[in-house]
PDB file of N, CA and C in Angstrom:
ATOM      1  N   UNK I   1     -28.467 -48.878 -45.361  1.00 79.00           N
ATOM      2  CA  UNK I   1     -27.208 -48.459 -45.981  1.00 79.00           C
ATOM      3  C   UNK I   1     -26.698 -49.572 -46.931  1.00 79.00           C
ATOM      4  N   UNK I   2     -26.074 -49.026 -47.610  1.00 81.00           N
ATOM      5  CA  UNK I   2     -25.536 -50.165 -49.019  1.00 81.00           C
ATOM      6  C   UNK I   2     -24.374 -50.935 -48.628  1.00 81.00           C
ATOM      7  N   UNK I   3     -24.443 -52.054 -48.827  1.00 85.00           N
ATOM      8  CA  UNK I   3     -22.970 -52.833 -48.706  1.00 85.00           C
ATOM      9  C   UNK I   3     -22.681 -53.243 -49.861  1.00 85.00           C
ATOM     10  N   UNK I   4     -21.232 -52.964 -49.966  1.00 83.00           N
ATOM     11  CA  UNK I   4     -20.849 -53.423 -51.556  1.00 83.00           C
ATOM     12  C   UNK I   4     -20.129 -54.703 -51.234  1.00 83.00           C
ATOM     13  N   UNK I   5     -19.750 -55.421 -52.288  1.00 85.00           N
ATOM     14  CA  UNK I   5     -18.931 -56.773 -52.270  1.00 85.00           C
ATOM     15  C   UNK I   5     -17.890 -56.254 -53.400  1.00 85.00           C
ATOM     16  N   UNK I   6     -16.530 -56.551 -53.118  1.00 84.00           N
ATOM     17  CA  UNK I   6     -15.235 -56.307 -53.794  1.00 84.00           C
ATOM     18  C   UNK I   6     -14.778 -57.881 -53.906  1.00 84.00           C
ATOM     19  N   UNK I   7     -14.266 -57.885 -55.083  1.00 91.00           N
ATOM     20  CA  UNK I   7     -13.481 -58.850 -55.371  1.00 91.00           C
ATOM     21  C   UNK I   7     -12.103 -58.310 -55.894  1.00 91.00           C
ATOM     22  N   UNK I   8     -11.078 -59.055 -55.397  1.00 92.00           N
ATOM     23  CA  UNK I   8      -9.643 -58.699 -55.520  1.00 92.00           C
ATOM     24  C   UNK I   8      -9.305 -59.839 -56.761  1.00 92.00           C
ATOM     25  N   UNK I   9      -9.202 -59.251 -57.964  1.00 95.00           N
ATOM     26  CA  UNK I   9      -8.770 -59.978 -59.044  1.00 95.00           C
ATOM     27  C   UNK I   9      -7.190 -59.794 -58.985  1.00 95.00           C
ATOM     28  N   UNK I  10      -6.447 -60.949 -59.534  1.00 96.00           N
ATOM     29  CA  UNK I  10      -4.895 -60.980 -60.016  1.00 96.00           C
ATOM     30  C   UNK I  10      -4.563 -59.713 -60.437  1.00 96.00           C
ATOM     31  N   UNK I  11      -5.453 -58.961 -61.288  1.00 96.00           N
ATOM     32  CA  UNK I  11      -4.729 -57.711 -61.860  1.00 96.00           C
ATOM     33  C   UNK I  11      -4.912 -56.735 -60.734  1.00 96.00           C
ATOM     34  N   UNK I  12      -5.882 -56.784 -60.047  1.00 95.00           N
ATOM     35  CA  UNK I  12      -6.066 -55.502 -58.928  1.00 95.00           C
ATOM     36  C   UNK I  12      -4.959 -55.880 -57.919  1.00 95.00           C
ATOM     37  N   UNK I  13      -4.633 -57.117 -57.486  1.00 96.00           N
ATOM     38  CA  UNK I  13      -3.908 -57.403 -56.408  1.00 96.00           C
ATOM     39  C   UNK I  13      -2.467 -56.939 -56.938  1.00 96.00           C
ATOM     40  N   UNK I  14      -1.896 -57.221 -58.363  1.00 97.00           N
ATOM     41  CA  UNK I  14      -0.584 -56.831 -59.059  1.00 97.00           C
ATOM     42  C   UNK I  14      -0.554 -55.495 -58.888  1.00 97.00           C
ATOM     43  N   UNK I  15      -1.627 -54.421 -59.307  1.00 97.00           N
ATOM     44  CA  UNK I  15      -1.722 -53.075 -59.392  1.00 97.00           C
ATOM     45  C   UNK I  15      -1.464 -52.443 -58.030  1.00 97.00           C
ATOM     46  N   UNK I  16      -2.042 -53.084 -56.745  1.00 96.00           N
ATOM     47  CA  UNK I  16      -2.011 -52.608 -55.584  1.00 96.00           C
ATOM     48  C   UNK I  16      -0.558 -52.877 -55.034  1.00 96.00           C
ATOM     49  N   UNK I  17       0.009 -54.162 -55.408  1.00 97.00           N
ATOM     50  CA  UNK I  17       1.371 -54.289 -55.118  1.00 97.00           C
ATOM     51  C   UNK I  17       2.290 -53.133 -55.649  1.00 97.00           C
ATOM     52  N   UNK I  18       2.151 -53.040 -56.826  1.00 97.00           N
ATOM     53  CA  UNK I  18       3.011 -52.043 -57.663  1.00 97.00           C
ATOM     54  C   UNK I  18       2.922 -50.783 -56.964  1.00 97.00           C
ATOM     55  N   UNK I  19       1.481 -50.121 -56.434  1.00 97.00           N
ATOM     56  CA  UNK I  19       1.423 -48.784 -56.031  1.00 97.00           C
ATOM     57  C   UNK I  19       2.151 -48.854 -54.550  1.00 97.00           C
ATOM     58  N   UNK I  20       2.012 -50.280 -53.824  1.00 97.00           N
ATOM     59  CA  UNK I  20       2.736 -50.126 -52.818  1.00 97.00           C
ATOM     60  C   UNK I  20       4.289 -49.962 -52.633  1.00 97.00           C
ATOM     61  N   UNK I  21       4.771 -50.721 -53.758  1.00 96.00           N
ATOM     62  CA  UNK I  21       6.185 -50.536 -53.766  1.00 96.00           C
ATOM     63  C   UNK I  21       6.631 -49.217 -54.186  1.00 96.00           C
ATOM     64  N   UNK I  22       5.955 -48.638 -55.187  1.00 96.00           N
ATOM     65  CA  UNK I  22       6.191 -47.198 -55.449  1.00 96.00           C
ATOM     66  C   UNK I  22       6.189 -46.294 -54.480  1.00 96.00           C
ATOM     67  N   UNK I  23       5.095 -46.360 -53.421  1.00 95.00           N
ATOM     68  CA  UNK I  23       4.922 -45.677 -52.135  1.00 95.00           C
ATOM     69  C   UNK I  23       6.141 -45.907 -51.349  1.00 95.00           C
ATOM     70  N   UNK I  24       6.641 -47.038 -51.281  1.00 95.00           N
ATOM     71  CA  UNK I  24       7.871 -47.464 -50.283  1.00 95.00           C
ATOM     72  C   UNK I  24       9.169 -46.723 -50.791  1.00 95.00           C
ATOM     73  N   UNK I  25       9.238 -46.743 -52.180  1.00 94.00           N
ATOM     74  CA  UNK I  25      10.364 -46.024 -52.610  1.00 94.00           C
ATOM     75  C   UNK I  25      10.278 -44.461 -52.606  1.00 94.00           C
ATOM     76  N   UNK I  26       9.175 -44.171 -52.467  1.00 90.00           N
ATOM     77  CA  UNK I  26       9.202 -42.456 -52.616  1.00 90.00           C
ATOM     78  C   UNK I  26       9.292 -42.192 -50.940  1.00 90.00           C
ATOM     79  N   UNK I  27       8.949 -43.247 -50.225  1.00 91.00           N
ATOM     80  CA  UNK I  27       8.970 -42.827 -48.536  1.00 91.00           C
ATOM     81  C   UNK I  27      10.321 -43.167 -48.005  1.00 91.00           C
ATOM     82  N   UNK I  28      11.195 -43.989 -48.726  1.00 92.00           N
ATOM     83  CA  UNK I  28      12.416 -43.939 -48.450  1.00 92.00           C
ATOM     84  C   UNK I  28      13.468 -43.216 -49.133  1.00 92.00           C
ATOM     85  N   UNK I  29      13.098 -42.467 -50.114  1.00 91.00           N
ATOM     86  CA  UNK I  29      14.047 -41.763 -50.510  1.00 91.00           C
ATOM     87  C   UNK I  29      14.415 -40.354 -50.130  1.00 91.00           C
ATOM     88  N   UNK I  30      15.742 -40.119 -49.934  1.00 91.00           N
ATOM     89  CA  UNK I  30      15.955 -39.061 -49.202  1.00 91.00           C
ATOM     90  C   UNK I  30      16.371 -37.816 -50.190  1.00 91.00           C
ATOM     91  N   UNK I  31      15.844 -36.569 -49.945  1.00 89.00           N
ATOM     92  CA  UNK I  31      16.157 -35.684 -50.795  1.00 89.00           C
ATOM     93  C   UNK I  31      16.634 -34.549 -50.284  1.00 89.00           C
ATOM     94  N   UNK I  32      17.465 -33.884 -51.197  1.00 93.00           N
ATOM     95  CA  UNK I  32      18.194 -32.844 -50.647  1.00 93.00           C
ATOM     96  C   UNK I  32      17.272 -31.809 -50.096  1.00 93.00           C
ATOM     97  N   UNK I  33      17.723 -30.858 -49.221  1.00 92.00           N
ATOM     98  CA  UNK I  33      16.901 -29.939 -48.589  1.00 92.00           C
ATOM     99  C   UNK I  33      16.141 -28.945 -49.472  1.00 92.00           C
ATOM    100  N   UNK I  34      17.130 -28.458 -50.672  1.00 94.00           N
ATOM    101  CA  UNK I  34      16.706 -27.467 -51.539  1.00 94.00           C
ATOM    102  C   UNK I  34      15.975 -28.013 -52.387  1.00 94.00           C
ATOM    103  N   UNK I  35      15.905 -29.290 -52.686  1.00 93.00           N
ATOM    104  CA  UNK I  35      14.865 -29.928 -53.637  1.00 93.00           C
ATOM    105  C   UNK I  35      13.549 -29.989 -52.925  1.00 93.00           C
ATOM    106  N   UNK I  36      13.653 -30.554 -51.695  1.00 90.00           N
ATOM    107  CA  UNK I  36      12.333 -30.828 -50.940  1.00 90.00           C
ATOM    108  C   UNK I  36      11.666 -29.620 -50.761  1.00 90.00           C
ATOM    109  N   UNK I  37      12.334 -28.498 -50.614  1.00 90.00           N
ATOM    110  CA  UNK I  37      11.684 -27.081 -50.415  1.00 90.00           C
ATOM    111  C   UNK I  37      10.917 -26.726 -51.384  1.00 90.00           C
ATOM    112  N   UNK I  38      11.762 -26.961 -52.793  1.00 90.00           N
ATOM    113  CA  UNK I  38      11.121 -26.689 -53.962  1.00 90.00           C
ATOM    114  C   UNK I  38       9.881 -27.476 -54.584  1.00 90.00           C
ATOM    115  N   UNK I  39      10.016 -28.722 -54.041  1.00 90.00           N
ATOM    116  CA  UNK I  39       8.703 -29.594 -54.318  1.00 90.00           C
ATOM    117  C   UNK I  39       7.607 -29.102 -53.311  1.00 90.00           C
ATOM    118  N   UNK I  40       7.861 -28.902 -52.118  1.00 87.00           N
ATOM    119  CA  UNK I  40       7.059 -28.165 -51.151  1.00 87.00           C
ATOM    120  C   UNK I  40       6.149 -27.043 -51.882  1.00 87.00           C
ATOM    121  N   UNK I  41       6.891 -25.930 -52.192  1.00 85.00           N
ATOM    122  CA  UNK I  41       6.529 -24.718 -52.693  1.00 85.00           C
ATOM    123  C   UNK I  41       5.661 -25.057 -54.120  1.00 85.00           C
ATOM    124  N   UNK I  42       6.017 -26.022 -54.897  1.00 87.00           N
ATOM    125  CA  UNK I  42       5.374 -26.397 -56.349  1.00 87.00           C
ATOM    126  C   UNK I  42       3.929 -26.711 -55.587  1.00 87.00           C
ATOM    127  N   UNK I  43       4.073 -27.753 -54.681  1.00 87.00           N
ATOM    128  CA  UNK I  43       2.708 -28.355 -54.026  1.00 87.00           C
ATOM    129  C   UNK I  43       1.970 -27.268 -53.512  1.00 87.00           C
ATOM    130  N   UNK I  44       2.491 -26.259 -52.928  1.00 83.00           N
ATOM    131  CA  UNK I  44       1.529 -25.297 -52.550  1.00 83.00           C
ATOM    132  C   UNK I  44       0.980 -24.366 -53.423  1.00 83.00           C
ATOM    133  N   UNK I  45       1.520 -24.105 -54.381  1.00 84.00           N
ATOM    134  CA  UNK I  45       1.086 -23.271 -55.645  1.00 84.00           C
ATOM    135  C   UNK I  45      -0.005 -24.202 -56.288  1.00 84.00           C
ATOM    136  N   UNK I  46       0.408 -25.431 -56.618  1.00 87.00           N
ATOM    137  CA  UNK I  46      -0.891 -26.063 -57.544  1.00 87.00           C
ATOM    138  C   UNK I  46      -1.936 -26.283 -56.328  1.00 87.00           C
ATOM    139  N   UNK I  47      -1.745 -26.433 -55.107  1.00 84.00           N
ATOM    140  CA  UNK I  47      -3.060 -26.505 -54.245  1.00 84.00           C
ATOM    141  C   UNK I  47      -3.717 -25.311 -54.319  1.00 84.00           C
ATOM    142  N   UNK I  48      -3.132 -24.029 -54.285  1.00 79.00           N
ATOM    143  CA  UNK I  48      -3.527 -22.664 -54.136  1.00 79.00           C
ATOM    144  C   UNK I  48      -4.246 -22.587 -55.542  1.00 79.00           C
ATOM    145  N   UNK I  49      -3.765 -22.995 -56.708  1.00 81.00           N
ATOM    146  CA  UNK I  49      -4.325 -22.896 -57.866  1.00 81.00           C
ATOM    147  C   UNK I  49      -5.495 -23.626 -58.150  1.00 81.00           C
ATOM    148  N   UNK I  50      -5.459 -24.835 -57.564  1.00 84.00           N
ATOM    149  CA  UNK I  50      -6.604 -25.776 -58.239  1.00 84.00           C
ATOM    150  C   UNK I  50      -7.927 -25.419 -57.034  1.00 84.00           C
ATOM    151  N   UNK I  51      -7.350 -25.200 -55.753  1.00 80.00           N
ATOM    152  CA  UNK I  51      -8.333 -25.188 -54.834  1.00 80.00           C
ATOM    153  C   UNK I  51      -9.142 -23.481 -55.227  1.00 80.00           C
ATOM    154  N   UNK I  52      -8.707 -22.436 -55.670  1.00 75.00           N
ATOM    155  CA  UNK I  52      -9.311 -21.202 -56.175  1.00 75.00           C
ATOM    156  C   UNK I  52     -10.071 -21.556 -57.639  1.00 75.00           C
ATOM    157  N   UNK I  53      -9.465 -22.479 -58.332  1.00 77.00           N
ATOM    158  CA  UNK I  53     -10.074 -22.635 -59.729  1.00 77.00           C
ATOM    159  C   UNK I  53     -11.418 -23.267 -59.223  1.00 77.00           C
ATOM    160  N   UNK I  54     -11.528 -24.241 -58.208  1.00 77.00           N
ATOM    161  CA  UNK I  54     -12.980 -24.640 -58.109  1.00 77.00           C
ATOM    162  C   UNK I  54     -13.785 -23.710 -57.691  1.00 77.00           C
ATOM    163  N   UNK I  55     -13.353 -22.441 -56.999  1.00 73.00           N
ATOM    164  CA  UNK I  55     -14.092 -21.370 -56.523  1.00 73.00           C
ATOM    165  C   UNK I  55     -14.320 -20.467 -57.710  1.00 73.00           C
ATOM    166  N   UNK I  56     -13.939 -20.828 -58.802  1.00 75.00           N
ATOM    167  CA  UNK I  56     -14.294 -19.799 -60.106  1.00 75.00           C
ATOM    168  C   UNK I  56     -13.291 -18.802 -60.575  1.00 75.00           C
ATOM    169  N   UNK I  57     -12.202 -18.888 -59.942  1.00 75.00           N
ATOM    170  CA  UNK I  57     -11.201 -18.295 -60.388  1.00 75.00           C
ATOM    171  C   UNK I  57     -10.641 -18.773 -61.609  1.00 75.00           C
ATOM    172  N   UNK I  58     -10.401 -17.800 -62.603  1.00 76.00           N
ATOM    173  CA  UNK I  58     -10.065 -18.143 -64.025  1.00 76.00           C
ATOM    174  C   UNK I  58      -8.454 -18.077 -64.423  1.00 76.00           C
ATOM    175  N   UNK I  59      -7.796 -17.818 -63.522  1.00 77.00           N
ATOM    176  CA  UNK I  59      -6.022 -17.646 -63.646  1.00 77.00           C
ATOM    177  C   UNK I  59      -5.686 -18.959 -64.046  1.00 77.00           C
ATOM    178  N   UNK I  60      -4.665 -19.017 -65.027  1.00 81.00           N
ATOM    179  CA  UNK I  60      -4.152 -20.173 -65.363  1.00 81.00           C
ATOM    180  C   UNK I  60      -2.706 -20.208 -64.415  1.00 81.00           C
ATOM    181  N   UNK I  61      -2.093 -21.494 -64.288  1.00 82.00           N
ATOM    182  CA  UNK I  61      -1.385 -21.905 -63.357  1.00 82.00           C
ATOM    183  C   UNK I  61      -0.285 -20.976 -63.401  1.00 82.00           C
ATOM    184  N   UNK I  62       0.274 -20.865 -64.652  1.00 83.00           N
ATOM    185  CA  UNK I  62       1.445 -19.730 -64.623  1.00 83.00           C
ATOM    186  C   UNK I  62       0.868 -18.180 -64.088  1.00 83.00           C
ATOM    187  N   UNK I  63      -0.281 -17.795 -64.442  1.00 79.00           N
ATOM    188  CA  UNK I  63      -0.783 -16.792 -63.928  1.00 79.00           C
ATOM    189  C   UNK I  63      -1.049 -16.466 -62.207  1.00 79.00           C
ATOM    190  N   UNK I  64      -1.265 -17.656 -61.559  1.00 78.00           N
ATOM    191  CA  UNK I  64      -1.421 -17.993 -60.279  1.00 78.00           C
ATOM    192  C   UNK I  64      -0.111 -17.840 -59.635  1.00 78.00           C
ATOM    193  N   UNK I  65       1.095 -18.604 -60.533  1.00 79.00           N
ATOM    194  CA  UNK I  65       2.192 -18.322 -59.811  1.00 79.00           C
ATOM    195  C   UNK I  65       2.713 -17.076 -59.847  1.00 79.00           C
ATOM    196  N   UNK I  66       2.514 -16.081 -60.951  1.00 79.00           N
ATOM    197  CA  UNK I  66       2.890 -14.652 -61.053  1.00 79.00           C
ATOM    198  C   UNK I  66       2.300 -13.983 -59.930  1.00 79.00           C
ATOM    199  N   UNK I  67       0.987 -14.257 -59.763  1.00 75.00           N
ATOM    200  CA  UNK I  67       0.160 -13.590 -58.700  1.00 75.00           C
ATOM    201  C   UNK I  67       0.863 -14.138 -57.228  1.00 75.00           C
ATOM    202  N   UNK I  68       0.792 -15.175 -56.890  1.00 72.00           N
ATOM    203  CA  UNK I  68       1.147 -15.469 -55.588  1.00 72.00           C
ATOM    204  C   UNK I  68       2.813 -15.347 -55.300  1.00 72.00           C
ATOM    205  N   UNK I  69       3.727 -15.864 -56.385  1.00 72.00           N
ATOM    206  CA  UNK I  69       4.976 -15.701 -55.908  1.00 72.00           C
ATOM    207  C   UNK I  69       5.686 -14.025 -56.148  1.00 72.00           C
ATOM    208  N   UNK I  70       5.077 -13.338 -57.290  1.00 70.00           N
ATOM    209  CA  UNK I  70       5.718 -12.142 -57.466  1.00 70.00           C
ATOM    210  C   UNK I  70       4.749 -10.946 -57.327  1.00 70.00           C
ATOM    211  N   UNK I  71       3.347 -11.005 -56.606  1.00 66.00           N
ATOM    212  CA  UNK I  71       2.430 -10.298 -56.447  1.00 66.00           C
ATOM    213  C   UNK I  71       1.883  -9.260 -57.322  1.00 66.00           C
ATOM    214  N   UNK I  72       1.796 -10.196 -58.771  1.00 66.00           N
ATOM    215  CA  UNK I  72       1.598  -9.505 -60.010  1.00 66.00           C
ATOM    216  C   UNK I  72      -0.072  -9.322 -59.996  1.00 66.00           C
ATOM    217  N   UNK I  73      -0.618  -8.300 -60.713  1.00 65.00           N
ATOM    218  CA  UNK I  73      -1.984  -8.172 -60.781  1.00 65.00           C
ATOM    219  C   UNK I  73      -2.435  -8.460 -62.109  1.00 65.00           C
ATOM    220  N   UNK I  74      -3.434  -8.426 -62.350  1.00 61.00           N
ATOM    221  CA  UNK I  74      -3.877  -9.070 -63.629  1.00 61.00           C
ATOM    222  C   UNK I  74      -5.302  -8.368 -63.946  1.00 61.00           C
ATOM    223  N   UNK I  75      -5.171  -7.386 -65.113  1.00 60.00           N
ATOM    224  CA  UNK I  75      -6.483  -6.511 -65.507  1.00 60.00           C
ATOM    225  C   UNK I  75      -7.576  -7.477 -65.975  1.00 60.00           C
ATOM    226  N   UNK I  76      -8.545  -7.201 -65.279  1.00 58.00           N
ATOM    227  CA  UNK I  76      -9.937  -8.162 -65.523  1.00 58.00           C
ATOM    228  C   UNK I  76     -10.361  -9.211 -64.619  1.00 58.00           C
ATOM    229  N   UNK I  77      -9.639  -9.437 -63.665  1.00 58.00           N
ATOM    230  CA  UNK I  77      -9.631 -10.056 -62.657  1.00 58.00           C
ATOM    231  C   UNK I  77     -10.048  -9.393 -61.364  1.00 58.00           C
ATOM    232  N   UNK I  78     -11.185 -10.023 -61.004  1.00 56.00           N
ATOM    233  CA  UNK I  78     -11.705  -9.222 -59.694  1.00 56.00           C
ATOM    234  C   UNK I  78     -10.837  -9.135 -58.689  1.00 56.00           C
ATOM    235  N   UNK I  79     -10.587  -8.086 -58.090  1.00 56.00           N
ATOM    236  CA  UNK I  79      -9.856  -8.012 -57.026  1.00 56.00           C
ATOM    237  C   UNK I  79     -10.258  -9.078 -55.690  1.00 56.00           C
ATOM    238  N   UNK I  80     -11.312  -9.301 -55.572  1.00 51.00           N
ATOM    239  CA  UNK I  80     -11.459 -10.503 -54.519  1.00 51.00           C
ATOM    240  C   UNK I  80     -11.014 -11.917 -54.856  1.00 51.00           C
ATOM    241  N   UNK I  81     -10.950 -12.286 -56.330  1.00 58.00           N
ATOM    242  CA  UNK I  81     -10.184 -13.290 -56.598  1.00 58.00           C
ATOM    243  C   UNK I  81      -8.834 -13.381 -56.420  1.00 58.00           C
ATOM    244  N   UNK I  82      -8.183 -12.309 -56.444  1.00 56.00           N
ATOM    245  CA  UNK I  82      -6.751 -12.104 -56.262  1.00 56.00           C
ATOM    246  C   UNK I  82      -6.504 -12.141 -54.948  1.00 56.00           C
ATOM    247  N   UNK I  83      -7.447 -11.305 -54.033  1.00 59.00           N
ATOM    248  CA  UNK I  83      -7.134 -11.447 -52.493  1.00 59.00           C
ATOM    249  C   UNK I  83      -7.187 -12.821 -52.029  1.00 59.00           C
ATOM    250  N   UNK I  84      -8.273 -13.670 -52.350  1.00 58.00           N
ATOM    251  CA  UNK I  84      -8.884 -15.028 -52.094  1.00 58.00           C
ATOM    252  C   UNK I  84      -7.431 -15.821 -52.484  1.00 58.00           C
ATOM    253  N   UNK I  85      -6.887 -15.725 -53.800  1.00 58.00           N
ATOM    254  CA  UNK I  85      -5.563 -16.653 -54.062  1.00 58.00           C
ATOM    255  C   UNK I  85      -4.342 -16.269 -53.267  1.00 58.00           C
ATOM    256  N   UNK I  86      -4.078 -14.952 -53.037  1.00 63.00           N
ATOM    257  CA  UNK I  86      -3.061 -14.507 -52.205  1.00 63.00           C
ATOM    258  C   UNK I  86      -3.154 -15.305 -50.666  1.00 63.00           C
ATOM    259  N   UNK I  87      -4.305 -14.824 -50.173  1.00 63.00           N
ATOM    260  CA  UNK I  87      -4.494 -15.323 -48.796  1.00 63.00           C
ATOM    261  C   UNK I  87      -4.503 -16.766 -48.709  1.00 63.00           C
ATOM    262  N   UNK I  88      -4.925 -17.723 -49.794  1.00 64.00           N
ATOM    263  CA  UNK I  88      -4.882 -18.936 -49.617  1.00 64.00           C
ATOM    264  C   UNK I  88      -3.520 -19.411 -49.824  1.00 64.00           C
ATOM    265  N   UNK I  89      -2.643 -18.771 -50.601  1.00 66.00           N
ATOM    266  CA  UNK I  89      -1.394 -19.063 -50.844  1.00 66.00           C
ATOM    267  C   UNK I  89      -0.605 -18.800 -49.332  1.00 66.00           C
ATOM    268  N   UNK I  90      -0.784 -17.875 -48.624  1.00 61.00           N
ATOM    269  CA  UNK I  90      -0.220 -17.512 -47.317  1.00 61.00           C
ATOM    270  C   UNK I  90      -0.650 -18.303 -46.055  1.00 61.00           C
ATOM    271  N   UNK I  91      -1.956 -18.886 -46.548  1.00 60.00           N
ATOM    272  CA  UNK I  91      -2.774 -19.958 -45.409  1.00 60.00           C
ATOM    273  C   UNK I  91      -1.819 -21.144 -45.489  1.00 60.00           C
ATOM    274  N   UNK I  92      -1.388 -21.524 -46.831  1.00 62.00           N
ATOM    275  CA  UNK I  92      -0.778 -22.700 -47.292  1.00 62.00           C
ATOM    276  C   UNK I  92       0.698 -22.608 -46.638  1.00 62.00           C
ATOM    277  N   UNK I  93       1.296 -21.587 -46.813  1.00 60.00           N
ATOM    278  CA  UNK I  93       2.444 -21.498 -46.320  1.00 60.00           C
ATOM    279  C   UNK I  93       2.664 -21.498 -44.757  1.00 60.00           C
ATOM    280  N   UNK I  94       1.653 -21.136 -44.136  1.00 54.00           N
ATOM    281  CA  UNK I  94       1.437 -20.735 -42.648  1.00 54.00           C
ATOM    282  C   UNK I  94       1.042 -22.304 -42.059  1.00 54.00           C
ATOM    283  N   UNK I  95       0.401 -23.108 -42.582  1.00 56.00           N
ATOM    284  CA  UNK I  95       0.014 -24.514 -42.331  1.00 56.00           C
ATOM    285  C   UNK I  95       1.131 -25.595 -42.319  1.00 56.00           C
ATOM    286  N   UNK I  96       2.177 -25.006 -43.240  1.00 59.00           N
ATOM    287  CA  UNK I  96       3.174 -26.089 -43.387  1.00 59.00           C
ATOM    288  C   UNK I  96       4.623 -25.574 -42.593  1.00 59.00           C
ATOM    289  N   UNK I  97       3.859 -24.874 -41.431  1.00 58.00           N
ATOM    290  CA  UNK I  97       4.955 -24.720 -40.360  1.00 58.00           C
ATOM    291  C   UNK I  97       5.818 -23.177 -40.078  1.00 58.00           C
ATOM    292  N   UNK I  98       5.103 -22.322 -40.626  1.00 54.00           N
ATOM    293  CA  UNK I  98       5.261 -21.078 -40.085  1.00 54.00           C
ATOM    294  C   UNK I  98       4.445 -20.523 -38.863  1.00 54.00           C
ATOM    295  N   UNK I  99       5.100 -20.010 -37.860  1.00 54.00           N
ATOM    296  CA  UNK I  99       4.339 -19.634 -36.738  1.00 54.00           C
ATOM    297  C   UNK I  99       3.794 -18.493 -36.785  1.00 54.00           C
ATOM    298  N   UNK I 100       2.650 -18.146 -35.596  1.00 54.00           N
ATOM    299  CA  UNK I 100       2.045 -17.125 -35.441  1.00 54.00           C
ATOM    300  C   UNK I 100       0.725 -17.132 -35.930  1.00 54.00           C
ATOM    301  N   UNK I 101      -0.041 -16.085 -35.775  1.00 55.00           N
ATOM    302  CA  UNK I 101      -1.482 -15.973 -36.505  1.00 55.00           C
ATOM    303  C   UNK I 101      -1.733 -16.582 -37.992  1.00 55.00           C
ATOM    304  N   UNK I 102      -2.838 -17.056 -38.334  1.00 53.00           N
ATOM    305  CA  UNK I 102      -2.984 -17.107 -39.850  1.00 53.00           C
ATOM    306  C   UNK I 102      -3.094 -16.170 -40.351  1.00 53.00           C
ATOM    307  N   UNK I 103      -2.891 -15.596 -41.741  1.00 53.00           N
ATOM    308  CA  UNK I 103      -3.028 -14.551 -42.241  1.00 53.00           C
ATOM    309  C   UNK I 103      -4.758 -14.328 -42.635  1.00 53.00           C
ATOM    310  N   UNK I 104      -4.786 -13.108 -42.793  1.00 55.00           N
ATOM    311  CA  UNK I 104      -6.355 -12.835 -43.217  1.00 55.00           C
ATOM    312  C   UNK I 104      -6.401 -12.165 -44.518  1.00 55.00           C
ATOM    313  N   UNK I 105      -7.193 -12.055 -45.022  1.00 50.00           N
ATOM    314  CA  UNK I 105      -7.486 -11.101 -46.286  1.00 50.00           C
ATOM    315  C   UNK I 105      -7.225  -9.880 -46.546  1.00 50.00           C
ATOM    316  N   UNK I 106      -6.884  -9.345 -45.347  1.00 51.00           N
ATOM    317  CA  UNK I 106      -6.671  -7.926 -45.199  1.00 51.00           C
ATOM    318  C   UNK I 106      -4.895  -7.674 -45.135  1.00 51.00           C
ATOM    319  N   UNK I 107      -4.332  -8.621 -44.727  1.00 45.00           N
ATOM    320  CA  UNK I 107      -2.947  -8.832 -44.749  1.00 45.00           C
ATOM    321  C   UNK I 107      -2.032  -8.596 -45.854  1.00 45.00           C
TER     322      UNK I 107
END
């Protein structure tokens, strides 16, 4: 097993403190419910886009948004990729609080 030695330099400590201060600011910020929901939806969309991008799906973020939110189809994109992206988005919504069975690719 490899053992690493870390040294906290003044620069690293200052940056860690700045990160922690920013984290506390964000954590204590009260958002309007509509804004919070919009940010959650954007996060789900980006998560869906980048997770399917890793799998080889070539849709852009704008195309992914059209596919997930509007159900739009894109010529030249394999049906499996579109199904996977749509199912991933439904699963993301389900995990974020919706009840019932998780969605399947056939839903």
